[in-house]
Amino acid sequence: MIDDSINHEYIIRYIRDVLPERGGLLAELEKFAAEREVPISQPETIRLIEVLIRLGGIKNILEVGTAIGYSAARMARVAPDITVDTVEINPEAAAYARRVFERAGVSGRVTLFEGDAADILPKLRSEGREYDMIFVDAAKAQYGSFFESCRDMLRPGGLLISDNILYKGMTATDELVLHRKRTIVKRLREYVDMLCRDKNFDTAIIPIGDGMALSVKKTD
Ligand SMILES: C[S@@+](CC[C@H](N)C(=O)[O-])C[C@H]1O[C@@H](n2cnc3c(N)ncnc32)[C@H](O)[C@@H]1O
């Protein structure tokens, strides 16, 4: 296994080997994130998201958890008519991400909202914003509290992606749960249960990266 990944090392290495090589800014960001331990999407995870964006003809995206702007820049780059709204609580990360969007040539299409998503999401919802896809990749214990706003802002047929849902395997088995992580794990389990039971969504749990829930909002 690679660190505490949920997948076997040989599988991860193989998938990463066959992914298109990343040069320039993306390679620089991956190196920066690895050196500074900034948590950014794993290469196979963001690749799946890019494929889903293309597959679904997705144009308007909301991201919760920008970090240094790696995933937002990659999502915006899938097609020139994609717009991304992204929310980040950490001012340093937000400042870094703004520079990344300039350098990636997507600053005209990516809007960064700086602050706590718990405050910003209800504001965006009250403005009547609607998205084709929402990517939730922030504090795992808060996913449940972000859900109502996300649900309402997602258009019918839209896709809600929740990342890190298997949390190093801890969500799936008590045997792996670290004592200091037990509250986060409890909340993640409640969130997954809620998503899977919600009659307005069809949800699939994918064991890629750190585990991802794909939830499509039903149209009927
Ligand atoms: C896993 S990182 C995001 C990685 C990014 N999506 C990527 O793949 O490049 C999670 C980010 O969420 C931010 N975050 C955590 N809680 C938040 C909250 N309540 N509101 C907004 N951002 C939050 C953290 O500061 C961190 O930068």
JSON list of C-alpha atoms and ligand atoms in Angstrom, two decimals:
[
{"chain": "A", "resi": 1, "resn": "MET", "atom": "CA", "xyz": [0.00, 0.00, 0.00]},
{"chain": "A", "resi": 2, "resn": "ILE", "atom": "CA", "xyz": [1.11, 3.61, -0.59]},
{"chain": "A", "resi": 3, "resn": "ASP", "atom": "CA", "xyz": [1.05, 5.19, 2.87]},
{"chain": "A", "resi": 4, "resn": "ASP", "atom": "CA", "xyz": [-2.46, 4.57, 4.17]},
{"chain": "A", "resi": 5, "resn": "SER", "atom": "CA", "xyz": [-4.10, 4.42, 0.77]},
{"chain": "A", "resi": 6, "resn": "ILE", "atom": "CA", "xyz": [-7.25, 2.34, 0.35]},
{"chain": "A", "resi": 7, "resn": "ASN", "atom": "CA", "xyz": [-5.86, 0.61, -2.76]},
{"chain": "A", "resi": 8, "resn": "HIS", "atom": "CA", "xyz": [-2.92, -1.68, -3.41]},
{"chain": "A", "resi": 9, "resn": "GLU", "atom": "CA", "xyz": [0.33, 0.03, -4.32]},
{"chain": "A", "resi": 10, "resn": "TYR", "atom": "CA", "xyz": [0.72, -1.87, -7.61]},
{"chain": "A", "resi": 11, "resn": "ILE", "atom": "CA", "xyz": [-2.73, -0.74, -8.74]},
{"chain": "A", "resi": 12, "resn": "ILE", "atom": "CA", "xyz": [-2.09, 2.91, -7.87]},
{"chain": "A", "resi": 13, "resn": "ARG", "atom": "CA", "xyz": [1.36, 2.89, -9.49]},
{"chain": "A", "resi": 14, "resn": "TYR", "atom": "CA", "xyz": [-0.03, 1.31, -12.63]},
{"chain": "A", "resi": 15, "resn": "ILE", "atom": "CA", "xyz": [-2.91, 3.81, -12.92]},
{"chain": "A", "resi": 16, "resn": "ARG", "atom": "CA", "xyz": [-0.56, 6.76, -12.32]},
{"chain": "A", "resi": 17, "resn": "ASP", "atom": "CA", "xyz": [1.93, 5.39, -14.86]},
{"chain": "A", "resi": 18, "resn": "VAL", "atom": "CA", "xyz": [-0.67, 5.34, -17.61]},
{"chain": "A", "resi": 19, "resn": "LEU", "atom": "CA", "xyz": [-2.13, 8.77, -16.85]},
{"chain": "A", "resi": 20, "resn": "PRO", "atom": "CA", "xyz": [-1.05, 11.56, -19.22]},
{"chain": "A", "resi": 21, "resn": "GLU", "atom": "CA", "xyz": [2.14, 13.16, -18.00]},
{"chain": "A", "resi": 22, "resn": "ARG", "atom": "CA", "xyz": [1.71, 16.50, -16.25]},
{"chain": "A", "resi": 23, "resn": "GLY", "atom": "CA", "xyz": [4.29, 19.18, -17.00]},
{"chain": "A", "resi": 24, "resn": "GLY", "atom": "CA", "xyz": [4.58, 22.90, -16.34]},
{"chain": "A", "resi": 25, "resn": "LEU", "atom": "CA", "xyz": [2.31, 24.45, -13.74]},
{"chain": "A", "resi": 26, "resn": "LEU", "atom": "CA", "xyz": [0.50, 21.22, -12.77]},
{"chain": "A", "resi": 27, "resn": "ALA", "atom": "CA", "xyz": [3.76, 19.37, -12.12]},
{"chain": "A", "resi": 28, "resn": "GLU", "atom": "CA", "xyz": [5.00, 22.36, -10.11]},
{"chain": "A", "resi": 29, "resn": "LEU", "atom": "CA", "xyz": [1.81, 22.38, -8.00]},
{"chain": "A", "resi": 30, "resn": "GLU", "atom": "CA", "xyz": [1.99, 18.63, -7.38]},
{"chain": "A", "resi": 31, "resn": "LYS", "atom": "CA", "xyz": [5.62, 19.01, -6.25]},
{"chain": "A", "resi": 32, "resn": "PHE", "atom": "CA", "xyz": [4.77, 22.01, -4.04]},
{"chain": "A", "resi": 33, "resn": "ALA", "atom": "CA", "xyz": [1.84, 20.15, -2.47]},
{"chain": "A", "resi": 34, "resn": "ALA", "atom": "CA", "xyz": [3.93, 17.04, -1.80]},
{"chain": "A", "resi": 35, "resn": "GLU", "atom": "CA", "xyz": [6.78, 19.05, -0.22]},
{"chain": "A", "resi": 36, "resn": "ARG", "atom": "CA", "xyz": [4.49, 21.21, 1.95]},
{"chain": "A", "resi": 37, "resn": "GLU", "atom": "CA", "xyz": [1.98, 18.44, 2.70]},
{"chain": "A", "resi": 38, "resn": "VAL", "atom": "CA", "xyz": [-0.86, 20.43, 1.11]},
{"chain": "A", "resi": 39, "resn": "PRO", "atom": "CA", "xyz": [-3.69, 17.96, 0.50]},
{"chain": "A", "resi": 40, "resn": "ILE", "atom": "CA", "xyz": [-4.64, 18.15, -3.19]},
{"chain": "A", "resi": 41, "resn": "SER", "atom": "CA", "xyz": [-6.65, 15.66, -5.22]},
{"chain": "A", "resi": 42, "resn": "GLN", "atom": "CA", "xyz": [-4.82, 12.51, -6.14]},
{"chain": "A", "resi": 43, "resn": "PRO", "atom": "CA", "xyz": [-3.97, 12.26, -9.87]},
{"chain": "A", "resi": 44, "resn": "GLU", "atom": "CA", "xyz": [-6.41, 9.40, -10.52]},
{"chain": "A", "resi": 45, "resn": "THR", "atom": "CA", "xyz": [-9.20, 11.22, -8.65]},
{"chain": "A", "resi": 46, "resn": "ILE", "atom": "CA", "xyz": [-8.90, 14.49, -10.55]},
{"chain": "A", "resi": 47, "resn": "ARG", "atom": "CA", "xyz": [-8.60, 12.51, -13.79]},
{"chain": "A", "resi": 48, "resn": "LEU", "atom": "CA", "xyz": [-11.94, 10.83, -13.09]},
{"chain": "A", "resi": 49, "resn": "ILE", "atom": "CA", "xyz": [-13.48, 14.24, -12.37]},
{"chain": "A", "resi": 50, "resn": "GLU", "atom": "CA", "xyz": [-12.15, 15.61, -15.68]},
{"chain": "A", "resi": 51, "resn": "VAL", "atom": "CA", "xyz": [-13.69, 12.65, -17.51]},
{"chain": "A", "resi": 52, "resn": "LEU", "atom": "CA", "xyz": [-17.04, 13.14, -15.73]},
{"chain": "A", "resi": 53, "resn": "ILE", "atom": "CA", "xyz": [-17.04, 16.85, -16.62]},
{"chain": "A", "resi": 54, "resn": "ARG", "atom": "CA", "xyz": [-16.51, 16.01, -20.28]},
{"chain": "A", "resi": 55, "resn": "LEU", "atom": "CA", "xyz": [-18.98, 13.13, -20.22]},
{"chain": "A", "resi": 56, "resn": "GLY", "atom": "CA", "xyz": [-21.72, 15.22, -18.62]},
{"chain": "A", "resi": 57, "resn": "GLY", "atom": "CA", "xyz": [-21.09, 18.36, -20.68]},
{"chain": "A", "resi": 58, "resn": "ILE", "atom": "CA", "xyz": [-20.71, 20.11, -17.34]},
{"chain": "A", "resi": 59, "resn": "LYS", "atom": "CA", "xyz": [-20.28, 23.90, -17.57]},
{"chain": "A", "resi": 60, "resn": "ASN", "atom": "CA", "xyz": [-20.95, 25.44, -14.13]},
{"chain": "A", "resi": 61, "resn": "ILE", "atom": "CA", "xyz": [-19.02, 24.01, -11.20]},
{"chain": "A", "resi": 62, "resn": "LEU", "atom": "CA", "xyz": [-18.94, 24.79, -7.49]},
{"chain": "A", "resi": 63, "resn": "GLU", "atom": "CA", "xyz": [-15.97, 23.54, -5.48]},
{"chain": "A", "resi": 64, "resn": "VAL", "atom": "CA", "xyz": [-15.87, 23.52, -1.66]},
{"chain": "A", "resi": 65, "resn": "GLY", "atom": "CA", "xyz": [-12.19, 23.51, -0.64]},
{"chain": "A", "resi": 66, "resn": "THR", "atom": "CA", "xyz": [-9.83, 25.24, -3.10]},
{"chain": "A", "resi": 67, "resn": "ALA", "atom": "CA", "xyz": [-6.50, 24.74, -1.31]},
{"chain": "A", "resi": 68, "resn": "ILE", "atom": "CA", "xyz": [-3.84, 26.00, -3.78]},
{"chain": "A", "resi": 69, "resn": "GLY", "atom": "CA", "xyz": [-6.19, 25.90, -6.76]},
{"chain": "A", "resi": 70, "resn": "TYR", "atom": "CA", "xyz": [-4.94, 22.66, -8.31]},
{"chain": "A", "resi": 71, "resn": "SER", "atom": "CA", "xyz": [-8.31, 20.95, -8.86]},
{"chain": "A", "resi": 72, "resn": "ALA", "atom": "CA", "xyz": [-10.15, 24.19, -9.73]},
{"chain": "A", "resi": 73, "resn": "ALA", "atom": "CA", "xyz": [-7.56, 25.01, -12.41]},
{"chain": "A", "resi": 74, "resn": "ARG", "atom": "CA", "xyz": [-7.73, 21.49, -13.82]},
{"chain": "A", "resi": 75, "resn": "MET", "atom": "CA", "xyz": [-11.55, 21.48, -13.89]},
{"chain": "A", "resi": 76, "resn": "ALA", "atom": "CA", "xyz": [-11.65, 24.90, -15.57]},
{"chain": "A", "resi": 77, "resn": "ARG", "atom": "CA", "xyz": [-9.16, 23.74, -18.18]},
{"chain": "A", "resi": 78, "resn": "VAL", "atom": "CA", "xyz": [-11.35, 20.85, -19.39]},
{"chain": "A", "resi": 79, "resn": "ALA", "atom": "CA", "xyz": [-13.14, 23.27, -21.76]},
{"chain": "A", "resi": 80, "resn": "PRO", "atom": "CA", "xyz": [-12.94, 27.04, -22.41]},
{"chain": "A", "resi": 81, "resn": "ASP", "atom": "CA", "xyz": [-16.60, 27.67, -21.54]},
{"chain": "A", "resi": 82, "resn": "ILE", "atom": "CA", "xyz": [-16.47, 26.14, -18.05]},
{"chain": "A", "resi": 83, "resn": "THR", "atom": "CA", "xyz": [-16.86, 28.39, -15.01]},
{"chain": "A", "resi": 84, "resn": "VAL", "atom": "CA", "xyz": [-15.82, 27.43, -11.49]},
{"chain": "A", "resi": 85, "resn": "ASP", "atom": "CA", "xyz": [-16.88, 29.03, -8.19]},
{"chain": "A", "resi": 86, "resn": "THR", "atom": "CA", "xyz": [-14.59, 27.82, -5.42]},
{"chain": "A", "resi": 87, "resn": "VAL", "atom": "CA", "xyz": [-14.61, 28.39, -1.64]},
{"chain": "A", "resi": 88, "resn": "GLU", "atom": "CA", "xyz": [-11.55, 28.44, 0.62]},
{"chain": "A", "resi": 89, "resn": "ILE", "atom": "CA", "xyz": [-11.28, 29.31, 4.32]},
{"chain": "A", "resi": 90, "resn": "ASN", "atom": "CA", "xyz": [-7.50, 29.64, 4.54]},
{"chain": "A", "resi": 91, "resn": "PRO", "atom": "CA", "xyz": [-6.35, 33.13, 3.40]},
{"chain": "A", "resi": 92, "resn": "GLU", "atom": "CA", "xyz": [-2.82, 31.98, 2.50]},
{"chain": "A", "resi": 93, "resn": "ALA", "atom": "CA", "xyz": [-4.13, 29.14, 0.38]},
{"chain": "A", "resi": 94, "resn": "ALA", "atom": "CA", "xyz": [-6.65, 31.49, -1.24]},
{"chain": "A", "resi": 95, "resn": "ALA", "atom": "CA", "xyz": [-3.92, 34.01, -2.14]},
{"chain": "A", "resi": 96, "resn": "TYR", "atom": "CA", "xyz": [-1.77, 31.24, -3.61]},
{"chain": "A", "resi": 97, "resn": "ALA", "atom": "CA", "xyz": [-4.76, 29.89, -5.58]},
{"chain": "A", "resi": 98, "resn": "ARG", "atom": "CA", "xyz": [-5.49, 33.31, -7.08]},
{"chain": "A", "resi": 99, "resn": "ARG", "atom": "CA", "xyz": [-1.97, 33.42, -8.49]},
{"chain": "A", "resi": 100, "resn": "VAL", "atom": "CA", "xyz": [-2.39, 29.88, -9.80]},
{"chain": "A", "resi": 101, "resn": "PHE", "atom": "CA", "xyz": [-5.59, 30.87, -11.65]},
{"chain": "A", "resi": 102, "resn": "GLU", "atom": "CA", "xyz": [-3.75, 33.79, -13.29]},
{"chain": "A", "resi": 103, "resn": "ARG", "atom": "CA", "xyz": [-0.87, 31.58, -14.34]},
{"chain": "A", "resi": 104, "resn": "ALA", "atom": "CA", "xyz": [-3.24, 28.85, -15.59]},
{"chain": "A", "resi": 105, "resn": "GLY", "atom": "CA", "xyz": [-5.05, 31.41, -17.74]},
{"chain": "A", "resi": 106, "resn": "VAL", "atom": "CA", "xyz": [-8.40, 30.69, -16.07]},
{"chain": "A", "resi": 107, "resn": "SER", "atom": "CA", "xyz": [-8.76, 33.67, -13.70]},
{"chain": "A", "resi": 108, "resn": "GLY", "atom": "CA", "xyz": [-11.58, 35.11, -15.83]},
{"chain": "A", "resi": 109, "resn": "ARG", "atom": "CA", "xyz": [-13.62, 31.93, -15.35]},
{"chain": "A", "resi": 110, "resn": "VAL", "atom": "CA", "xyz": [-12.77, 30.97, -11.76]},
{"chain": "A", "resi": 111, "resn": "THR", "atom": "CA", "xyz": [-14.27, 32.97, -8.86]},
{"chain": "A", "resi": 112, "resn": "LEU", "atom": "CA", "xyz": [-12.76, 32.39, -5.44]},
{"chain": "A", "resi": 113, "resn": "PHE", "atom": "CA", "xyz": [-14.93, 33.07, -2.38]},
{"chain": "A", "resi": 114, "resn": "GLU", "atom": "CA", "xyz": [-12.72, 33.45, 0.66]},
{"chain": "A", "resi": 115, "resn": "GLY", "atom": "CA", "xyz": [-14.25, 32.35, 3.97]},
{"chain": "A", "resi": 116, "resn": "ASP", "atom": "CA", "xyz": [-16.03, 29.53, 5.73]},
{"chain": "A", "resi": 117, "resn": "ALA", "atom": "CA", "xyz": [-18.19, 27.46, 3.39]},
{"chain": "A", "resi": 118, "resn": "ALA", "atom": "CA", "xyz": [-20.68, 27.17, 6.26]},
{"chain": "A", "resi": 119, "resn": "ASP", "atom": "CA", "xyz": [-21.38, 30.91, 5.73]},
{"chain": "A", "resi": 120, "resn": "ILE", "atom": "CA", "xyz": [-20.68, 31.22, 2.00]},
{"chain": "A", "resi": 121, "resn": "LEU", "atom": "CA", "xyz": [-22.77, 28.30, 0.71]},
{"chain": "A", "resi": 122, "resn": "PRO", "atom": "CA", "xyz": [-26.07, 29.59, 2.19]},
{"chain": "A", "resi": 123, "resn": "LYS", "atom": "CA", "xyz": [-25.27, 33.04, 0.69]},
{"chain": "A", "resi": 124, "resn": "LEU", "atom": "CA", "xyz": [-24.67, 31.56, -2.76]},
{"chain": "A", "resi": 125, "resn": "ARG", "atom": "CA", "xyz": [-27.90, 29.58, -2.40]},
{"chain": "A", "resi": 126, "resn": "SER", "atom": "CA", "xyz": [-29.87, 32.70, -1.41]},
{"chain": "A", "resi": 127, "resn": "GLU", "atom": "CA", "xyz": [-28.59, 34.37, -4.60]},
{"chain": "A", "resi": 128, "resn": "GLY", "atom": "CA", "xyz": [-30.30, 31.58, -6.57]},
{"chain": "A", "resi": 129, "resn": "ARG", "atom": "CA", "xyz": [-27.11, 30.13, -8.02]},
{"chain": "A", "resi": 130, "resn": "GLU", "atom": "CA", "xyz": [-27.35, 26.80, -9.79]},
{"chain": "A", "resi": 131, "resn": "TYR", "atom": "CA", "xyz": [-24.58, 24.38, -10.71]},
{"chain": "A", "resi": 132, "resn": "ASP", "atom": "CA", "xyz": [-24.18, 21.34, -12.98]},
{"chain": "A", "resi": 133, "resn": "MET", "atom": "CA", "xyz": [-21.63, 19.84, -10.61]},
{"chain": "A", "resi": 134, "resn": "ILE", "atom": "CA", "xyz": [-20.55, 20.43, -7.01]},
{"chain": "A", "resi": 135, "resn": "PHE", "atom": "CA", "xyz": [-17.23, 19.05, -5.78]},
{"chain": "A", "resi": 136, "resn": "VAL", "atom": "CA", "xyz": [-17.04, 18.86, -1.97]},
{"chain": "A", "resi": 137, "resn": "ASP", "atom": "CA", "xyz": [-13.41, 18.53, -0.87]},
{"chain": "A", "resi": 138, "resn": "ALA", "atom": "CA", "xyz": [-13.10, 20.40, 2.45]},
{"chain": "A", "resi": 139, "resn": "ALA", "atom": "CA", "xyz": [-13.33, 19.55, 6.16]},
{"chain": "A", "resi": 140, "resn": "LYS", "atom": "CA", "xyz": [-14.74, 16.02, 6.16]},
{"chain": "A", "resi": 141, "resn": "ALA", "atom": "CA", "xyz": [-16.66, 16.43, 9.43]},
{"chain": "A", "resi": 142, "resn": "GLN", "atom": "CA", "xyz": [-18.64, 19.30, 7.85]},
{"chain": "A", "resi": 143, "resn": "TYR", "atom": "CA", "xyz": [-19.87, 17.51, 4.71]},
{"chain": "A", "resi": 144, "resn": "GLY", "atom": "CA", "xyz": [-23.26, 16.85, 6.33]},
{"chain": "A", "resi": 145, "resn": "SER", "atom": "CA", "xyz": [-23.73, 20.52, 7.17]},
{"chain": "A", "resi": 146, "resn": "PHE", "atom": "CA", "xyz": [-22.83, 21.61, 3.60]},
{"chain": "A", "resi": 147, "resn": "PHE", "atom": "CA", "xyz": [-25.33, 19.18, 2.09]},
{"chain": "A", "resi": 148, "resn": "GLU", "atom": "CA", "xyz": [-28.57, 21.19, 2.24]},
{"chain": "A", "resi": 149, "resn": "SER", "atom": "CA", "xyz": [-27.11, 24.17, 0.38]},
{"chain": "A", "resi": 150, "resn": "CYS", "atom": "CA", "xyz": [-25.36, 21.90, -2.13]},
{"chain": "A", "resi": 151, "resn": "ARG", "atom": "CA", "xyz": [-28.54, 19.90, -2.76]},
{"chain": "A", "resi": 152, "resn": "ASP", "atom": "CA", "xyz": [-30.55, 23.04, -3.45]},
{"chain": "A", "resi": 153, "resn": "MET", "atom": "CA", "xyz": [-27.93, 24.60, -5.75]},
{"chain": "A", "resi": 154, "resn": "LEU", "atom": "CA", "xyz": [-27.46, 21.47, -7.84]},
{"chain": "A", "resi": 155, "resn": "ARG", "atom": "CA", "xyz": [-29.65, 21.44, -10.95]},
{"chain": "A", "resi": 156, "resn": "PRO", "atom": "CA", "xyz": [-31.81, 18.35, -11.54]},
{"chain": "A", "resi": 157, "resn": "GLY", "atom": "CA", "xyz": [-29.56, 15.80, -13.23]},
{"chain": "A", "resi": 158, "resn": "GLY", "atom": "CA", "xyz": [-26.52, 17.50, -11.68]},
{"chain": "A", "resi": 159, "resn": "LEU", "atom": "CA", "xyz": [-23.64, 15.67, -10.03]},
{"chain": "A", "resi": 160, "resn": "LEU", "atom": "CA", "xyz": [-22.51, 15.99, -6.41]},
{"chain": "A", "resi": 161, "resn": "ILE", "atom": "CA", "xyz": [-18.98, 14.64, -5.84]},
{"chain": "A", "resi": 162, "resn": "SER", "atom": "CA", "xyz": [-17.88, 14.10, -2.24]},
{"chain": "A", "resi": 163, "resn": "ASP", "atom": "CA", "xyz": [-14.19, 13.28, -1.87]},
{"chain": "A", "resi": 164, "resn": "ASN", "atom": "CA", "xyz": [-12.26, 11.39, 0.84]},
{"chain": "A", "resi": 165, "resn": "ILE", "atom": "CA", "xyz": [-15.40, 9.53, 1.77]},
{"chain": "A", "resi": 166, "resn": "LEU", "atom": "CA", "xyz": [-13.58, 6.30, 2.74]},
{"chain": "A", "resi": 167, "resn": "TYR", "atom": "CA", "xyz": [-10.94, 8.25, 4.71]},
{"chain": "A", "resi": 168, "resn": "LYS", "atom": "CA", "xyz": [-7.99, 5.88, 4.56]},
{"chain": "A", "resi": 169, "resn": "GLY", "atom": "CA", "xyz": [-10.40, 2.95, 4.99]},
{"chain": "A", "resi": 170, "resn": "MET", "atom": "CA", "xyz": [-11.54, 4.14, 8.42]},
{"chain": "A", "resi": 171, "resn": "THR", "atom": "CA", "xyz": [-15.11, 4.77, 7.25]},
{"chain": "A", "resi": 172, "resn": "ALA", "atom": "CA", "xyz": [-15.40, 1.12, 6.21]},
{"chain": "A", "resi": 173, "resn": "THR", "atom": "CA", "xyz": [-14.03, -0.66, 9.29]},
{"chain": "A", "resi": 174, "resn": "ASP", "atom": "CA", "xyz": [-13.61, 0.06, 12.99]},
{"chain": "A", "resi": 175, "resn": "GLU", "atom": "CA", "xyz": [-10.33, -1.84, 12.89]},
{"chain": "A", "resi": 176, "resn": "LEU", "atom": "CA", "xyz": [-8.61, 1.11, 11.17]},
{"chain": "A", "resi": 177, "resn": "VAL", "atom": "CA", "xyz": [-10.19, 3.97, 13.12]},
{"chain": "A", "resi": 178, "resn": "LEU", "atom": "CA", "xyz": [-7.63, 6.09, 14.97]},
{"chain": "A", "resi": 179, "resn": "HIS", "atom": "CA", "xyz": [-8.91, 7.27, 18.32]},
{"chain": "A", "resi": 180, "resn": "ARG", "atom": "CA", "xyz": [-8.41, 10.96, 17.51]},
{"chain": "A", "resi": 181, "resn": "LYS", "atom": "CA", "xyz": [-10.31, 10.57, 14.23]},
{"chain": "A", "resi": 182, "resn": "ARG", "atom": "CA", "xyz": [-13.38, 8.82, 15.58]},
{"chain": "A", "resi": 183, "resn": "THR", "atom": "CA", "xyz": [-15.66, 11.90, 15.47]},
{"chain": "A", "resi": 184, "resn": "ILE", "atom": "CA", "xyz": [-14.76, 12.63, 11.84]},
{"chain": "A", "resi": 185, "resn": "VAL", "atom": "CA", "xyz": [-15.30, 8.97, 10.94]},
{"chain": "A", "resi": 186, "resn": "LYS", "atom": "CA", "xyz": [-18.68, 8.93, 12.70]},
{"chain": "A", "resi": 187, "resn": "ARG", "atom": "CA", "xyz": [-19.78, 12.02, 10.77]},
{"chain": "A", "resi": 188, "resn": "LEU", "atom": "CA", "xyz": [-18.51, 10.60, 7.48]},
{"chain": "A", "resi": 189, "resn": "ARG", "atom": "CA", "xyz": [-20.44, 7.38, 8.06]},
{"chain": "A", "resi": 190, "resn": "GLU", "atom": "CA", "xyz": [-23.59, 9.39, 8.83]},
{"chain": "A", "resi": 191, "resn": "TYR", "atom": "CA", "xyz": [-23.03, 11.43, 5.66]},
{"chain": "A", "resi": 192, "resn": "VAL", "atom": "CA", "xyz": [-22.55, 8.36, 3.47]},
{"chain": "A", "resi": 193, "resn": "ASP", "atom": "CA", "xyz": [-25.66, 6.72, 4.98]},
{"chain": "A", "resi": 194, "resn": "MET", "atom": "CA", "xyz": [-27.67, 9.88, 4.41]},
{"chain": "A", "resi": 195, "resn": "LEU", "atom": "CA", "xyz": [-26.52, 10.20, 0.79]},
{"chain": "A", "resi": 196, "resn": "CYS", "atom": "CA", "xyz": [-27.21, 6.57, 0.01]},
{"chain": "A", "resi": 197, "resn": "ARG", "atom": "CA", "xyz": [-30.71, 6.74, 1.54]},
{"chain": "A", "resi": 198, "resn": "ASP", "atom": "CA", "xyz": [-31.70, 10.09, -0.02]},
{"chain": "A", "resi": 199, "resn": "LYS", "atom": "CA", "xyz": [-34.48, 9.33, -2.50]},
{"chain": "A", "resi": 200, "resn": "ASN", "atom": "CA", "xyz": [-33.65, 12.44, -4.53]},
{"chain": "A", "resi": 201, "resn": "PHE", "atom": "CA", "xyz": [-30.17, 11.12, -5.41]},
{"chain": "A", "resi": 202, "resn": "ASP", "atom": "CA", "xyz": [-28.64, 8.04, -6.98]},
{"chain": "A", "resi": 203, "resn": "THR", "atom": "CA", "xyz": [-25.29, 7.53, -5.22]},
{"chain": "A", "resi": 204, "resn": "ALA", "atom": "CA", "xyz": [-22.35, 5.27, -5.99]},
{"chain": "A", "resi": 205, "resn": "ILE", "atom": "CA", "xyz": [-19.29, 4.90, -3.75]},
{"chain": "A", "resi": 206, "resn": "ILE", "atom": "CA", "xyz": [-16.08, 4.58, -5.77]},
{"chain": "A", "resi": 207, "resn": "PRO", "atom": "CA", "xyz": [-12.89, 3.26, -4.11]},
{"chain": "A", "resi": 208, "resn": "ILE", "atom": "CA", "xyz": [-10.58, 5.62, -6.02]},
{"chain": "A", "resi": 209, "resn": "GLY", "atom": "CA", "xyz": [-8.09, 7.93, -4.33]},
{"chain": "A", "resi": 210, "resn": "ASP", "atom": "CA", "xyz": [-9.36, 8.24, -0.76]},
{"chain": "A", "resi": 211, "resn": "GLY", "atom": "CA", "xyz": [-12.88, 7.17, -1.77]},
{"chain": "A", "resi": 212, "resn": "MET", "atom": "CA", "xyz": [-15.42, 9.23, -3.66]},
{"chain": "A", "resi": 213, "resn": "ALA", "atom": "CA", "xyz": [-19.23, 9.40, -3.56]},
{"chain": "A", "resi": 214, "resn": "LEU", "atom": "CA", "xyz": [-20.89, 10.25, -6.87]},
{"chain": "A", "resi": 215, "resn": "SER", "atom": "CA", "xyz": [-24.48, 11.40, -6.34]},
{"chain": "A", "resi": 216, "resn": "VAL", "atom": "CA", "xyz": [-26.72, 12.32, -9.28]},
{"chain": "A", "resi": 217, "resn": "LYS", "atom": "CA", "xyz": [-29.73, 14.48, -8.42]},
{"chain": "A", "resi": 218, "resn": "LYS", "atom": "CA", "xyz": [-32.80, 12.85, -9.88]},
{"chain": "A", "resi": 219, "resn": "THR", "atom": "CA", "xyz": [-34.91, 14.74, -12.39]},
{"chain": "A", "resi": 220, "resn": "ASP", "atom": "CA", "xyz": [-38.29, 13.24, -11.39]},
{"chain": "B", "resi": 1, "resn": "LIG", "atom": "C1", "xyz": [-8.30, 18.70, 0.43]},
{"chain": "B", "resi": 1, "resn": "LIG", "atom": "S1", "xyz": [-8.04, 20.41, 0.39]},
{"chain": "B", "resi": 1, "resn": "LIG", "atom": "C2", "xyz": [-8.72, 20.88, -1.16]},
{"chain": "B", "resi": 1, "resn": "LIG", "atom": "C3", "xyz": [-7.91, 20.38, -2.31]},
{"chain": "B", "resi": 1, "resn": "LIG", "atom": "C4", "xyz": [-8.34, 20.93, -3.65]},
{"chain": "B", "resi": 1, "resn": "LIG", "atom": "N1", "xyz": [-9.74, 20.68, -3.91]},
{"chain": "B", "resi": 1, "resn": "LIG", "atom": "C5", "xyz": [-7.50, 20.27, -4.73]},
{"chain": "B", "resi": 1, "resn": "LIG", "atom": "O1", "xyz": [-7.75, 19.10, -5.03]},
{"chain": "B", "resi": 1, "resn": "LIG", "atom": "O2", "xyz": [-6.58, 20.91, -5.24]},
{"chain": "B", "resi": 1, "resn": "LIG", "atom": "C6", "xyz": [-9.23, 21.00, 1.52]},
{"chain": "B", "resi": 1, "resn": "LIG", "atom": "C7", "xyz": [-9.30, 22.52, 1.62]},
{"chain": "B", "resi": 1, "resn": "LIG", "atom": "O3", "xyz": [-10.55, 22.86, 2.24]},
{"chain": "B", "resi": 1, "resn": "LIG", "atom": "C8", "xyz": [-10.35, 24.00, 3.03]},
{"chain": "B", "resi": 1, "resn": "LIG", "atom": "N2", "xyz": [-11.45, 24.03, 4.00]},
{"chain": "B", "resi": 1, "resn": "LIG", "atom": "C9", "xyz": [-11.63, 23.25, 5.10]},
{"chain": "B", "resi": 1, "resn": "LIG", "atom": "N3", "xyz": [-12.76, 23.58, 5.73]},
{"chain": "B", "resi": 1, "resn": "LIG", "atom": "C10", "xyz": [-13.33, 24.58, 5.03]},
{"chain": "B", "resi": 1, "resn": "LIG", "atom": "C11", "xyz": [-14.51, 25.37, 5.20]},
{"chain": "B", "resi": 1, "resn": "LIG", "atom": "N4", "xyz": [-15.33, 25.17, 6.23]},
{"chain": "B", "resi": 1, "resn": "LIG", "atom": "N5", "xyz": [-14.78, 26.32, 4.29]},
{"chain": "B", "resi": 1, "resn": "LIG", "atom": "C12", "xyz": [-13.95, 26.54, 3.23]},
{"chain": "B", "resi": 1, "resn": "LIG", "atom": "N6", "xyz": [-12.80, 25.83, 3.02]},
{"chain": "B", "resi": 1, "resn": "LIG", "atom": "C13", "xyz": [-12.50, 24.87, 3.91]},
{"chain": "B", "resi": 1, "resn": "LIG", "atom": "C14", "xyz": [-8.98, 23.77, 3.66]},
{"chain": "B", "resi": 1, "resn": "LIG", "atom": "O4", "xyz": [-8.42, 24.99, 4.11]},
{"chain": "B", "resi": 1, "resn": "LIG", "atom": "C15", "xyz": [-8.22, 23.12, 2.51]},
{"chain": "B", "resi": 1, "resn": "LIG", "atom": "O5", "xyz": [-7.48, 24.07, 1.79]}
]
